[in-house]
Short mmCIF file of C-alpha atoms and ligand atoms in Angstrom, two decimals:
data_model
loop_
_atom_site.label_atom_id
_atom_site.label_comp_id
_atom_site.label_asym_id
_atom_site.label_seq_id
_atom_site.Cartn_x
_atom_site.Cartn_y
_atom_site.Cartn_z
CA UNK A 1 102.14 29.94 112.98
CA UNK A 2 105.52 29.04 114.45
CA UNK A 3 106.48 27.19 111.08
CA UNK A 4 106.37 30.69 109.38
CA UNK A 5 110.14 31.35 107.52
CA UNK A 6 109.39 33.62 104.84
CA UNK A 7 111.10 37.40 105.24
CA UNK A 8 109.23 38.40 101.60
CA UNK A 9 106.21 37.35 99.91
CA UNK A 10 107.35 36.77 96.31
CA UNK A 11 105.65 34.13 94.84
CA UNK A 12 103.98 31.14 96.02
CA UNK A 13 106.17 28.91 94.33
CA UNK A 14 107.82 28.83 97.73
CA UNK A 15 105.12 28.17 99.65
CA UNK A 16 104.31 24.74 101.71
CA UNK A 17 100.97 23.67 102.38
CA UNK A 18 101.72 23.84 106.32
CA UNK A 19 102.05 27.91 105.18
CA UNK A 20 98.61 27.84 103.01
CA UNK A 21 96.98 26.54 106.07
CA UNK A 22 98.70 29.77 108.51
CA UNK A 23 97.59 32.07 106.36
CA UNK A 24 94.28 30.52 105.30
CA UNK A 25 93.53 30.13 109.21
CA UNK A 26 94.44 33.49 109.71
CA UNK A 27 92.29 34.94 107.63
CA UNK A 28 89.23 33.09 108.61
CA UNK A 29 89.90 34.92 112.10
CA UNK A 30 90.49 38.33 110.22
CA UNK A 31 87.34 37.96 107.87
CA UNK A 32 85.43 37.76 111.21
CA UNK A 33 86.01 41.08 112.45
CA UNK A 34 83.54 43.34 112.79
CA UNK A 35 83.51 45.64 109.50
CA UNK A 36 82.25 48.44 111.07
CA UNK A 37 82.92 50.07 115.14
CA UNK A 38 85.58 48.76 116.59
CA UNK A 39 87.14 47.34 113.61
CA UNK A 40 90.68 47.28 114.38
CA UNK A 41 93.16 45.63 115.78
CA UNK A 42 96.87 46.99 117.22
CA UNK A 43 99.07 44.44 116.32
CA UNK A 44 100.70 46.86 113.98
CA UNK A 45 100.92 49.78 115.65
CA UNK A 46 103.96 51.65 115.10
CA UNK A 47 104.73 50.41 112.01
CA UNK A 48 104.38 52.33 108.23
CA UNK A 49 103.70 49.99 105.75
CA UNK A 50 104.57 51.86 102.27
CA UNK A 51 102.52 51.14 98.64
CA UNK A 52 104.85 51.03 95.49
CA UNK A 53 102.62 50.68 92.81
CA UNK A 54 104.23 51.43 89.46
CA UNK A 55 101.69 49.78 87.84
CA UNK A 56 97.78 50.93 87.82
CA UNK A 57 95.31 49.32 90.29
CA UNK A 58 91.91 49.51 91.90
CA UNK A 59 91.63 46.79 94.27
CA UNK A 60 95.28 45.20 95.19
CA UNK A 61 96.46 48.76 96.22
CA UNK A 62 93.31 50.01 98.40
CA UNK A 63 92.89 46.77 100.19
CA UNK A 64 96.62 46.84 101.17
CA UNK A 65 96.10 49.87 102.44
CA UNK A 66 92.66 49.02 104.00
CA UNK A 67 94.60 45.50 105.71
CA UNK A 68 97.10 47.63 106.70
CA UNK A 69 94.72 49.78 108.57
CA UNK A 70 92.65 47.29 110.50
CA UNK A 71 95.84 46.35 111.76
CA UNK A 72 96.66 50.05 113.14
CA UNK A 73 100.24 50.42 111.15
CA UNK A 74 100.82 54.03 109.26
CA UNK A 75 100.40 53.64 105.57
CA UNK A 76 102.13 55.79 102.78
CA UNK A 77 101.68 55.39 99.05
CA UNK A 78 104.18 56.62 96.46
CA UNK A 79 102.63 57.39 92.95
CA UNK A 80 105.68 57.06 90.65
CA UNK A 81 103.52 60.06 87.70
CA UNK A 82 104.37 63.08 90.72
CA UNK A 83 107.74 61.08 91.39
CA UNK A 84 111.64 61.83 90.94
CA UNK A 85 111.87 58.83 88.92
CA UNK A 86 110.68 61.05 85.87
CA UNK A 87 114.11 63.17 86.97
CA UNK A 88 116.24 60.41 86.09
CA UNK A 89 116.34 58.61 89.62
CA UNK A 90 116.68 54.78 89.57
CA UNK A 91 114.05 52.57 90.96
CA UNK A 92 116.15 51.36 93.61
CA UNK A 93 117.56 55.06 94.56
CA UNK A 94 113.75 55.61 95.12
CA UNK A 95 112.67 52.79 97.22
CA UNK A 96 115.52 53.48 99.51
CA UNK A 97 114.04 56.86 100.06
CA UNK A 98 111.07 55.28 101.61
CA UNK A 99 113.32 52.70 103.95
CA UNK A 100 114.95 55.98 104.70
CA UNK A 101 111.88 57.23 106.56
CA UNK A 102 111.19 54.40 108.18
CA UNK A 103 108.71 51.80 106.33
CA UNK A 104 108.65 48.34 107.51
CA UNK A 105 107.08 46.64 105.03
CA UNK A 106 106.95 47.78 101.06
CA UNK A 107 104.17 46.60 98.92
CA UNK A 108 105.61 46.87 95.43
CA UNK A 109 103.45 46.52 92.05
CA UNK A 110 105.70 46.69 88.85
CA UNK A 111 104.78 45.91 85.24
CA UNK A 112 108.33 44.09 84.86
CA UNK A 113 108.50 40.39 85.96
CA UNK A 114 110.84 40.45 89.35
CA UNK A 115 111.14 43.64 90.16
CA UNK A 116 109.91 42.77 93.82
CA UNK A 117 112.18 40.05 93.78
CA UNK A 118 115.40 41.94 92.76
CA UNK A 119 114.52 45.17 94.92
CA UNK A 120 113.90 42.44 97.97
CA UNK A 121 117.61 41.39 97.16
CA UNK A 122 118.92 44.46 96.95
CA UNK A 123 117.47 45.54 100.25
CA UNK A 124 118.50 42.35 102.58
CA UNK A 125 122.36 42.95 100.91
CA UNK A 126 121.98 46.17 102.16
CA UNK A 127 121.03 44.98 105.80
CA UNK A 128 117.80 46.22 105.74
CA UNK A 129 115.22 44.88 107.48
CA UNK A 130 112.07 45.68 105.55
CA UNK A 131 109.62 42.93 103.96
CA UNK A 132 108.75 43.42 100.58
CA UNK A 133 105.19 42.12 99.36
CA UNK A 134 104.51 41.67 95.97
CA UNK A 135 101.52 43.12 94.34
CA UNK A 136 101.80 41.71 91.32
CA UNK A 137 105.31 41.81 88.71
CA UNK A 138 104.53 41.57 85.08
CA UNK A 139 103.28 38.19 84.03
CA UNK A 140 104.99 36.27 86.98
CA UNK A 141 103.07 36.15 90.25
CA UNK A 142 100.29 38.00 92.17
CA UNK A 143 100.43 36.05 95.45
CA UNK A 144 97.74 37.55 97.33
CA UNK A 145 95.46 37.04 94.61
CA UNK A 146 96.58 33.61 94.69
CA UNK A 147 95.79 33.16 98.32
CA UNK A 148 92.76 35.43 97.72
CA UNK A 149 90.91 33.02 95.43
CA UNK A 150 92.12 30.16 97.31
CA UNK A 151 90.77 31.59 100.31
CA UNK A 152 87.45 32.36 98.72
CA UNK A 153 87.34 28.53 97.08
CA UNK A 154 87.86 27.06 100.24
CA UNK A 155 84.69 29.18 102.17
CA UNK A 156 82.73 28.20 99.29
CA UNK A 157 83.15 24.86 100.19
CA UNK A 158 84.01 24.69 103.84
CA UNK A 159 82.76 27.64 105.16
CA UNK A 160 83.69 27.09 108.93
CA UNK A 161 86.60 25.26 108.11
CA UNK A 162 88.37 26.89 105.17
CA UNK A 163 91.70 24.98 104.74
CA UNK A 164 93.31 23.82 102.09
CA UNK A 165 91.74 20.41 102.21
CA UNK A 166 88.78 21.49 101.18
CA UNK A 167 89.99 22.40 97.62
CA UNK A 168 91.59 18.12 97.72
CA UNK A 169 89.90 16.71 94.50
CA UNK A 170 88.21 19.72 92.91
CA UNK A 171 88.17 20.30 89.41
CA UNK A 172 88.74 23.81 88.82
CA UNK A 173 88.20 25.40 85.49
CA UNK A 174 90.50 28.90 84.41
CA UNK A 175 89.59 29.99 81.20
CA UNK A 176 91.11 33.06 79.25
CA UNK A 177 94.44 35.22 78.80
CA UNK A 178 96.83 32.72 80.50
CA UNK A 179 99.53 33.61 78.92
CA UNK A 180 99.30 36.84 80.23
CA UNK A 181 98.17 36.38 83.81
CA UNK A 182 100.19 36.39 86.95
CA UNK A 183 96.55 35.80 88.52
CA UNK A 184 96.95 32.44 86.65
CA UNK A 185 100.05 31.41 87.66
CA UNK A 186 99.50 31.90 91.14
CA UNK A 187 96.60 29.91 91.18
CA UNK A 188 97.95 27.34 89.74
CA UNK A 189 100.88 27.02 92.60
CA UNK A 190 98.09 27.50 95.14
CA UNK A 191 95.31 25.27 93.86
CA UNK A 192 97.65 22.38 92.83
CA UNK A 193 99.67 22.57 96.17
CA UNK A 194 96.33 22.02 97.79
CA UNK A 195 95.24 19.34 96.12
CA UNK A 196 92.95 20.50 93.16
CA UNK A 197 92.98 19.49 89.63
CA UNK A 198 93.08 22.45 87.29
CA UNK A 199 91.62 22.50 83.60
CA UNK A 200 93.35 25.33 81.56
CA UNK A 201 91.33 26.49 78.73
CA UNK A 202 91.90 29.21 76.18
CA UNK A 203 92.85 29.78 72.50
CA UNK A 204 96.21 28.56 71.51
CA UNK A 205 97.62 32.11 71.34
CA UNK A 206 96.57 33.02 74.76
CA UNK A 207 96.81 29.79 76.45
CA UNK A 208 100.64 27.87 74.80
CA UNK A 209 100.54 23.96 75.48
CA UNK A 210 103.86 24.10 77.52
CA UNK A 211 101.62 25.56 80.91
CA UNK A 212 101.09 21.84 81.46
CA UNK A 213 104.78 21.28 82.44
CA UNK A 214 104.40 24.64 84.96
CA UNK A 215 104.90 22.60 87.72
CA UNK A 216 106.95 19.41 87.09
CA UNK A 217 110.15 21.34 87.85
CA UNK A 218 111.18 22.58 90.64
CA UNK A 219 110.15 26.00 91.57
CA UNK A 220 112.69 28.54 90.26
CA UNK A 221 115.48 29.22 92.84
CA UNK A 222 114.65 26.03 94.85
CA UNK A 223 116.05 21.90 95.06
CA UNK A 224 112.80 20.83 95.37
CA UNK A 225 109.26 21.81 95.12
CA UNK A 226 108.03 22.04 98.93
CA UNK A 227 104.64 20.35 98.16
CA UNK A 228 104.70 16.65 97.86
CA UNK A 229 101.61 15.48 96.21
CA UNK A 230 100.32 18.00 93.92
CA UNK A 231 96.77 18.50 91.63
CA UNK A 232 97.17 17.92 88.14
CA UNK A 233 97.34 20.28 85.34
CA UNK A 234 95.91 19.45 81.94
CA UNK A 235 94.69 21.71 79.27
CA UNK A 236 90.91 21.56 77.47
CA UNK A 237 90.52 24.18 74.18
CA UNK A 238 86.86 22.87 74.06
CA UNK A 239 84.78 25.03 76.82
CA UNK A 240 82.04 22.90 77.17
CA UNK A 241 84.18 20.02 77.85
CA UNK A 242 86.35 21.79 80.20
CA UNK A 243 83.16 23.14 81.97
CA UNK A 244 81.70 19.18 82.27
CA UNK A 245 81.85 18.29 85.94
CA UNK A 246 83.74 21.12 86.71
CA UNK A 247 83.07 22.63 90.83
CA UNK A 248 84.49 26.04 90.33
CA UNK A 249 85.61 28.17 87.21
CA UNK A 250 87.68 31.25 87.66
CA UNK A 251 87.96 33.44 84.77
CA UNK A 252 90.69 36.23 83.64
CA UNK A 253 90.73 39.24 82.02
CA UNK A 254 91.83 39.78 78.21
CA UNK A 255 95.25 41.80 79.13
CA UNK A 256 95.17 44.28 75.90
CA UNK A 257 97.80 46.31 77.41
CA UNK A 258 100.27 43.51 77.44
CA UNK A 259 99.39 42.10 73.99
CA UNK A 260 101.60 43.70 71.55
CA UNK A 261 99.94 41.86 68.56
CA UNK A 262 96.42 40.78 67.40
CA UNK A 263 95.72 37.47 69.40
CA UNK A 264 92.43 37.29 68.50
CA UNK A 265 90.12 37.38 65.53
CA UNK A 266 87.48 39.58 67.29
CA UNK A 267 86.08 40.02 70.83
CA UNK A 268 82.60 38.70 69.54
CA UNK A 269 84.43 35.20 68.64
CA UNK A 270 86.13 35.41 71.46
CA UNK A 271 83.08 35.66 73.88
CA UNK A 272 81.08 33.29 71.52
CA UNK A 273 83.90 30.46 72.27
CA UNK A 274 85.47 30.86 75.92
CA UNK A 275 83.11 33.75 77.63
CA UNK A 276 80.79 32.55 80.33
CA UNK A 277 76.97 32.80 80.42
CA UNK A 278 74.39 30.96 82.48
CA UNK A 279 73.27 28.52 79.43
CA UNK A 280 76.91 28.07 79.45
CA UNK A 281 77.05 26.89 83.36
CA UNK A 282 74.63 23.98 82.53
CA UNK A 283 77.03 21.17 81.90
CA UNK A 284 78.65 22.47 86.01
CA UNK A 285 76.31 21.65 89.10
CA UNK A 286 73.58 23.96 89.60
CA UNK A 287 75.37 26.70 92.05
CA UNK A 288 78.62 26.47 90.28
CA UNK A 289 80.92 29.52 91.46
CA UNK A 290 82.41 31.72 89.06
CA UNK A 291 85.44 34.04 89.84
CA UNK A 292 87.08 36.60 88.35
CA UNK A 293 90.09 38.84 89.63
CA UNK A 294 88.83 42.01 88.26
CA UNK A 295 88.69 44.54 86.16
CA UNK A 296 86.02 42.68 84.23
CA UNK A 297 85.40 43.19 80.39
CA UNK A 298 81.62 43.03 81.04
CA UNK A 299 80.03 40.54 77.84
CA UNK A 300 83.49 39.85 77.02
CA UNK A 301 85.10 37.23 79.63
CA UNK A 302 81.72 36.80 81.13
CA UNK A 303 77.81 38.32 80.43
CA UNK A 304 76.63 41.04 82.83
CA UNK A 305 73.59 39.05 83.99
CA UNK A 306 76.53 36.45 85.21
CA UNK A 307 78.29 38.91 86.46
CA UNK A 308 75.08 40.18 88.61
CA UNK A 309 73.67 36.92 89.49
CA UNK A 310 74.91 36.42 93.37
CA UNK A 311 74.09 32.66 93.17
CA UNK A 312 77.03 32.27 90.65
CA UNK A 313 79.39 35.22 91.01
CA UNK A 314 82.29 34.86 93.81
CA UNK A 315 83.09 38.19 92.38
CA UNK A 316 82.57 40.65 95.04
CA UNK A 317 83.50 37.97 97.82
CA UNK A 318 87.01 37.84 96.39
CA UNK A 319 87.27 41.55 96.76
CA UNK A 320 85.69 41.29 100.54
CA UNK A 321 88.67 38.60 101.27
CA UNK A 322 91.38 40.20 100.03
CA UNK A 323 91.45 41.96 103.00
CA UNK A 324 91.44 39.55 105.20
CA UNK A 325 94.04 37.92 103.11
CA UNK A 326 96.25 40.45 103.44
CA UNK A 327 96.11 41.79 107.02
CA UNK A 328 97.23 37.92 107.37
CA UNK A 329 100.36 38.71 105.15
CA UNK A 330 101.22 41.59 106.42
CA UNK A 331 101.08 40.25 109.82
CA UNK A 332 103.30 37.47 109.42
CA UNK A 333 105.79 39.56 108.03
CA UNK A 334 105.63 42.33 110.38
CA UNK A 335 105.78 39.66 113.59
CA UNK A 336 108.40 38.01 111.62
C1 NCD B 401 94.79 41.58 88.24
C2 NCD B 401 96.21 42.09 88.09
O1 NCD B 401 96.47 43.28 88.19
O2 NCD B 401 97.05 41.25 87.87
N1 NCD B 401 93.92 42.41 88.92
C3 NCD B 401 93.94 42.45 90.27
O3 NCD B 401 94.96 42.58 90.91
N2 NCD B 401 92.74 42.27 90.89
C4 NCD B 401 94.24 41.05 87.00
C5 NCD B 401 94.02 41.97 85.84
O4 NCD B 401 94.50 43.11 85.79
O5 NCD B 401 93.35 41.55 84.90
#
């Protein structure tokens, strides 16, 4: 834990495998907490972590706020509809209202690609010591998803030892709106930087061929990309094929609200070609697990009886983790 440099959590672009393993370790000793008595700990205690979310959410914003909890800090949540930001205020005015009464660490959701980032900026010009988490900026990054799924991956297949070499080799499968998914693009830095090979697979208009190159540059705003060997990235239109030997599949929701023109034909063709169903599974071993971030389009990404079948879905253990997941972050930023 004494290799841990990051102020923010931004995007896992940044991150090293030597920092998967901290926070993958960390929330293996988190996820074994009692979930109910005595459930929490005081290694927060007398801090106020704050919720930004500018963006809507059901899971990313209560488990935050759950993590943050466990952990005994003071939580606040801003909801920008009952906010002075409809008065004209700027975004930055308003987050400095909130390290004006004291938060430590912000969480901050926004639908605009670097927000976070920028506002994270802003804040350490400014002297400030508060850590900003992202919750997820436009179509960039989601890292605690990221780290979330990983997390969940690795139990599935190392449950006592969940580190990142237990992803080493894997053929993952995501399948759906890439282009539109930060969910996506996290997982990619995460799974690759631990060693898994990931087949992308999706219709040309949600899935563009250039997401094989996503991580033969460097990672933006760095010399060099802090993982050495990485998994490969290749791309599969052909579901079946993609499925073929595949260990885990992760699927993603169709993001409507961030389409602004018709990418598909129809949601029936749609399901027909790239949504998963059990008769689906059979070319993948016989337990195969499926994930999917949530909110799910039930019959559209995947059937309901998949959905409901606990010897495939990872669906509700991704939620279970996140907070696990994130007491971790928030802990390494608050001892930080
Ligand atoms: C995702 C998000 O908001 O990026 N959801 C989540 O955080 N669990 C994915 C989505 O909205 O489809």
């Amino acid at each position: 834990m004494s290799d841990w440099t990051h102020r923010h959590v931004l995007d896992l672009a940044a991150f090293s495998l030597e920092d998967y393993t901290t926070v993958l370790e960390l929330a293996q000793r988190f996820r074994a907490m009692p979930t109910s008595g005595a459930r929490k700990l005081p290694a927060l205690q007398g801090k106020l972590v704050t919720t930004l979310f500018f963006e809507p959410s059901t899971r990313t914003r209560s488990s935050f706020e759950l993590a943050a909890k466990r952990l005994s800090a003071d939580v606040q949540s801003f909801s920008p509809s009952s906010s002075s930001l409809s008065k004209g205020e700027s975004l930055l005015d308003t987050v400095r209202t909130y390290v004006a009464m004291g938060a430590d660490l912000l969480v901050v959701r926004h639908r605009c690609t670097g927000v976070p980032a920028s506002l994270a900026r802003d804040l350490d010009l400014s002297g400030d010591r508060v850590a900003v988490l992202n919750g997820g900026d436009g179509l960039h990054s989601h890292p605690s998803q990221g780290l979330l799924d990983l997390f969940s991956l690795a139990r599935h297949f190392s449950p006592d030892s969940p580190t990142p070499a237990a992803l080493r080799g894997r053929r993952i499968v995501i399948v759906g709106d890439i282009l539109h998914s930060r969910v996506a693009r996290s997982n990619l830095w995460a799974l690759t930087a631990c060693g898994a090979d990931v087949v992308l697979c999706g219709p040309a208009t949600l899935l563009p061929q250039a997401f094989t190159a996503f991580v033969d540059a460097p990672p933006p705003g760095q010399a060099c990309d802090p993982v050495a060997n990485r998994g490969r990235i290749t791309i599969e239109r052909n579901l079946d094929q993609a499925l073929a030997g595949a260990d885990a599949v992760m699927t993603l929701r169709l993001q409507k609200e961030r389409m602004n023109q018709n990418l598909l034909t129809s949601l029936e063709s749609y399901h027909r070609a790239y949504g998963l169903t059990h008769a689906r599974l059979q070319a993948c071993a016989a337990s195969v697990p499926v994930l999917h971030p949530g909110p799910v389009n039930r019959g559209v990404e995947m059937s309901g009886a998949l959905l409901d079948d606990p010897s495939h879905a990872l669906v509700e253990e991704q939620v279970t983790n996140g907070i696990p997941i994130r007491m971790a972050l928030l802990y390494l930023l608050a001892a930080g």
